[in-house]
GROMACS .gro file of C-alpha atoms in nm:
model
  189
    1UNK     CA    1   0.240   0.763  -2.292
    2UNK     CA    2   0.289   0.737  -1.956
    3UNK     CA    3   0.127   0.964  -1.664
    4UNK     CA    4   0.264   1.077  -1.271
    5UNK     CA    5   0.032   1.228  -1.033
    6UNK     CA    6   0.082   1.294  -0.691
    7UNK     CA    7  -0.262   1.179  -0.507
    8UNK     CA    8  -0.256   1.426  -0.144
    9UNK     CA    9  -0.388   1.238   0.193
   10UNK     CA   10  -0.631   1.535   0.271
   11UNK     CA   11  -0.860   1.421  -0.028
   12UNK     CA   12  -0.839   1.033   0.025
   13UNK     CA   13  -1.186   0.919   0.006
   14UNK     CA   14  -1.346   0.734   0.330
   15UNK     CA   15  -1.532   0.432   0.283
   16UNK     CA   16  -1.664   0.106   0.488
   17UNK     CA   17  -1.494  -0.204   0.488
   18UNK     CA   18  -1.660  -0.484   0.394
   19UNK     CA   19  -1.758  -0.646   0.713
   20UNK     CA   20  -1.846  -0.351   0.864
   21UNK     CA   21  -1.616  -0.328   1.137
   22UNK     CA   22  -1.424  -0.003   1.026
   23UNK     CA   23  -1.328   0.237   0.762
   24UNK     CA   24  -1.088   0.288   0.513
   25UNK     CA   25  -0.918   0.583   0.291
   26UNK     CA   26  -0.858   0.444  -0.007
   27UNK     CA   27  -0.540   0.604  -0.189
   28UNK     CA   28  -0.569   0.445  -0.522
   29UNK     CA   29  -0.711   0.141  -0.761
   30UNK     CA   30  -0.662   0.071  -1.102
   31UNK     CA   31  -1.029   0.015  -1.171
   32UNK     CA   32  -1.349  -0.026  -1.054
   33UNK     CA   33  -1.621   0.078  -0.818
   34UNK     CA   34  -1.684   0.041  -0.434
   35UNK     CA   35  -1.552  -0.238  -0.262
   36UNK     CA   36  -1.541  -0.488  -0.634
   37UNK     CA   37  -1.369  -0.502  -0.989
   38UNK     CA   38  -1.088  -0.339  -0.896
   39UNK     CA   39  -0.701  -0.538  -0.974
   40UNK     CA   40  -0.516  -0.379  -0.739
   41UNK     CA   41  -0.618  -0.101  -0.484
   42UNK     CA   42  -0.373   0.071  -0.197
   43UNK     CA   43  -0.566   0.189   0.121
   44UNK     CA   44  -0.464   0.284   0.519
   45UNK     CA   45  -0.702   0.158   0.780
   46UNK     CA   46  -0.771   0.240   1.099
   47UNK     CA   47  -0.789  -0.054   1.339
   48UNK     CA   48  -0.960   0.064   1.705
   49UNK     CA   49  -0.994  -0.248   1.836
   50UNK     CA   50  -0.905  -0.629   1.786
   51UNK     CA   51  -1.121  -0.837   1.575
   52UNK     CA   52  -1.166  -0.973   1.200
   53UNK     CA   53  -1.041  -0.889   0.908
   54UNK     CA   54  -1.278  -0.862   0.566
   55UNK     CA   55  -1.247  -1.157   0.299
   56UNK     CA   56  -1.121  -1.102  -0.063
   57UNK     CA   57  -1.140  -1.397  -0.207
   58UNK     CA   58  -0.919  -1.403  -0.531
   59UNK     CA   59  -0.681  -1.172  -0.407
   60UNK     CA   60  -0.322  -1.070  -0.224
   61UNK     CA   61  -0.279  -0.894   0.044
   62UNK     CA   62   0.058  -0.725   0.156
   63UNK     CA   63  -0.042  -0.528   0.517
   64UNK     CA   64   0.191  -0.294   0.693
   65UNK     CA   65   0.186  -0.088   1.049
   66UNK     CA   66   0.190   0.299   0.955
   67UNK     CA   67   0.106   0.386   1.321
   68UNK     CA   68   0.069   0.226   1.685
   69UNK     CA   69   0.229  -0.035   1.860
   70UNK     CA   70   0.185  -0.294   1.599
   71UNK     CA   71  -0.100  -0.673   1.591
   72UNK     CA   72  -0.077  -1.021   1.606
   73UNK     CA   73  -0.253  -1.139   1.292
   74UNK     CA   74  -0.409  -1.492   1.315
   75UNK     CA   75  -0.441  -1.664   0.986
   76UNK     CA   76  -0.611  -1.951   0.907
   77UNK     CA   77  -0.585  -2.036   1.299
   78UNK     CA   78  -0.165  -1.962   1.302
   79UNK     CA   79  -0.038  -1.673   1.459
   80UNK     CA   80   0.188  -1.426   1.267
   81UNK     CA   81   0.510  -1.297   1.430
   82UNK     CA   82   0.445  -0.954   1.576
   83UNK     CA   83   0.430  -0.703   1.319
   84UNK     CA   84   0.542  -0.352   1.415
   85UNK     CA   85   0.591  -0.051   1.163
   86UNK     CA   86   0.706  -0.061   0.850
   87UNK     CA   87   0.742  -0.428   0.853
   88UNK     CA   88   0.540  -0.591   0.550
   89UNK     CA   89   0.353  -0.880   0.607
   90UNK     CA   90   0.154  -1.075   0.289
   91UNK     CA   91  -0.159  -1.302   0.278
   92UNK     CA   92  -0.435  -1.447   0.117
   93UNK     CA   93  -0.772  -1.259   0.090
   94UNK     CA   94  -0.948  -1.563   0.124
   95UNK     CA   95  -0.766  -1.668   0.459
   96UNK     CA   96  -0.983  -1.585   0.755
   97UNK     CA   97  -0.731  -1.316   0.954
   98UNK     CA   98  -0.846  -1.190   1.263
   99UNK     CA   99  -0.583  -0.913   1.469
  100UNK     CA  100  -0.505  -0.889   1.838
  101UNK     CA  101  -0.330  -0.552   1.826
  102UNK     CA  102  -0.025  -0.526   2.090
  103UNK     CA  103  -0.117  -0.139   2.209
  104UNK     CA  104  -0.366   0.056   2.173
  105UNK     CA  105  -0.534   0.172   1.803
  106UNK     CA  106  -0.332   0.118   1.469
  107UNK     CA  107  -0.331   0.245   1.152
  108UNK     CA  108  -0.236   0.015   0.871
  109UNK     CA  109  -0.142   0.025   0.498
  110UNK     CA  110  -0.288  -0.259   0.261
  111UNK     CA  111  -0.203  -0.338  -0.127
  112UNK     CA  112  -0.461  -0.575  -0.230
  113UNK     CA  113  -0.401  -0.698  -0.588
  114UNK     CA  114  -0.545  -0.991  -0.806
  115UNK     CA  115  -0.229  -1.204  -0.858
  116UNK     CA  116  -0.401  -1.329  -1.182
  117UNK     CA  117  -0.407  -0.986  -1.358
  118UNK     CA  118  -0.093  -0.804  -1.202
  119UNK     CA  119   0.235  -0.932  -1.024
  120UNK     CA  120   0.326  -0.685  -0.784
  121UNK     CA  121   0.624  -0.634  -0.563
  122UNK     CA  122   0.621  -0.365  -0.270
  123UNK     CA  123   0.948  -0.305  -0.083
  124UNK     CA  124   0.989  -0.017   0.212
  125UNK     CA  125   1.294   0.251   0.162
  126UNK     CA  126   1.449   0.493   0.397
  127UNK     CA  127   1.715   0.784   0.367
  128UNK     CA  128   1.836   0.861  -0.003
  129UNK     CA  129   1.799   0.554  -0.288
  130UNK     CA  130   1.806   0.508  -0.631
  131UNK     CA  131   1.617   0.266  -0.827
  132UNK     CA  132   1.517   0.146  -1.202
  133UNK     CA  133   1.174   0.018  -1.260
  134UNK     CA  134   1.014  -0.117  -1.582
  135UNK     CA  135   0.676  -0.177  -1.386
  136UNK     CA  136   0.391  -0.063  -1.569
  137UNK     CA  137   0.247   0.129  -1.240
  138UNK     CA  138   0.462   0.253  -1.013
  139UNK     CA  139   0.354   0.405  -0.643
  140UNK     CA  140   0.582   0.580  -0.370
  141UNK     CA  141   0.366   0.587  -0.085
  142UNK     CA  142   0.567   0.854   0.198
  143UNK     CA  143   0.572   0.805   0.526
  144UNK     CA  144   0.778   1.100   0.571
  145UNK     CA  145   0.702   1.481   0.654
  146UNK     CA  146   0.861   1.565   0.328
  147UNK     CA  147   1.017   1.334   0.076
  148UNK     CA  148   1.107   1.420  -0.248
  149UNK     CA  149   1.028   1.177  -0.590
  150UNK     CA  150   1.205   1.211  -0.888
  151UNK     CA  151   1.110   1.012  -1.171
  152UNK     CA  152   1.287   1.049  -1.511
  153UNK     CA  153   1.312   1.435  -1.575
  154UNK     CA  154   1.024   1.509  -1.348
  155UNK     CA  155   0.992   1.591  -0.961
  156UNK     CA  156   0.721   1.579  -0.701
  157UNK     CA  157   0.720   1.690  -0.327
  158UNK     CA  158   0.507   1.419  -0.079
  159UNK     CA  159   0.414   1.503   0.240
  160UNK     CA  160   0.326   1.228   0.494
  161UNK     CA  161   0.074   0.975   0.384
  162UNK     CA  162   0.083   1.158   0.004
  163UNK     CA  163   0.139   0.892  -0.284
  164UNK     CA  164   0.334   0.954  -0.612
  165UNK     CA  165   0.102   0.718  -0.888
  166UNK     CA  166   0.327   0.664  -1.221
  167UNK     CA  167   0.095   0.482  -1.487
  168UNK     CA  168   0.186   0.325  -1.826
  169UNK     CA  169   0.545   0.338  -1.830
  170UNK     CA  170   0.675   0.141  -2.112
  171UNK     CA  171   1.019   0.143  -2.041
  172UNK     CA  172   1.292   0.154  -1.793
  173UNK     CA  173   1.278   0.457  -1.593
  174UNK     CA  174   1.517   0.620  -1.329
  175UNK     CA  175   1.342   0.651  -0.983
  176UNK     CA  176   1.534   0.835  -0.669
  177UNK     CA  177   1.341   0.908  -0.328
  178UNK     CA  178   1.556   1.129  -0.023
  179UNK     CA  179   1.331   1.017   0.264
  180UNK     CA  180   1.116   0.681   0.410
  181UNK     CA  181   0.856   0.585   0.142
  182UNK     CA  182   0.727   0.232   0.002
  183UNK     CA  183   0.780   0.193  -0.360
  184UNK     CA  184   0.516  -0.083  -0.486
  185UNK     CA  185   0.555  -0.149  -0.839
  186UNK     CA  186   0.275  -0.383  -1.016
  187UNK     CA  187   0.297  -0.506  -1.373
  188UNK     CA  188   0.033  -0.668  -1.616
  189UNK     CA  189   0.066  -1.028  -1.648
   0.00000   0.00000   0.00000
């Protein structure tokens, strides 16, 4: 039987990041406690300053710009392309990534998943779309003031930085969105 809630950004928990050198609100996670055991966990940072990123070894990483001029990442001593918003970039959590940000403070939005336990595949939308998924979790992040989710027979209202979480769907189900949201959908392997 499968299960939508809408998670709201006002009650996003705060937390540390592993080296210290920020904090997180973490959306979502399939599992798990703190900053371990989890399979796949969706956060937003906020980056003040250039400098390292944490290590999680074992892992994928898929980063995006919500807010700010955009970063530079360095990984594993190459330089990424400038990465501005909404423009994806993925990595491995055991890479060492540091950030040279291109303004002045970000804010960023990370899927970090264990690529042994889940595939996952996160793709950004904007204006009116229509999609199937099959994906046993489904999220539509909005980046929006007001985007609308319907899934199936059901409907939710997002406001900006809100996240639709669909969970055990077993089949193939009808997904539309009316505004700018990323869709990430992650499946058991």
């Amino acid at each position: 039987m499968s299960s939508l809630k809408v998670l709201r950004a006002e009650g996003y928990p705060r937390m540390p990041w592993k080296n210290g050198g920020g904090s997180t609100e973490e959306i979502t996670r399939d599992a798990g406690a703190g900053l371990d055991g989890f399979g796949w966990r969706l956060s937003i940072a906020d980056i003040a300053e250039s400098g390292g990123f944490s290590s999680f070894a074992g892992y994928q990483r898929v980063i995006t710009v919500l807010q700010g001029d955009g970063m530079i990442l360095c990984v594993d001593g190459d330089d990424t392309r400038p990465l501005l918003p909404l423009d994806p970039f993925a990595f491995s959590g055991e890479s060492q990534v540091s950030c040279t940000l291109l303004g002045g403070a970000i804010r960023d939005f990370n899927l970090i998943y264990a690529p042994q336990r889940y595939s996952a595949r996160l793709q950004w939308l904007d204006g009116e779309q229509r999609f199937f998924s099959s994906a046993g979790t489904v999220l539509v992040f909005s980046v929006s003031e007001l985007l609308e989710v319907v899934v199936g027979e059901k409907s939710a209202q997002l406001g900006r930085h809100d996240c639709l979480q669909l969970d055990g769907n077993a089949g193939l189900v009808e997904i539309s969105v009316n505004a700018g949201c990323c869709v990430i959908e992650l499946t058991t392997r």
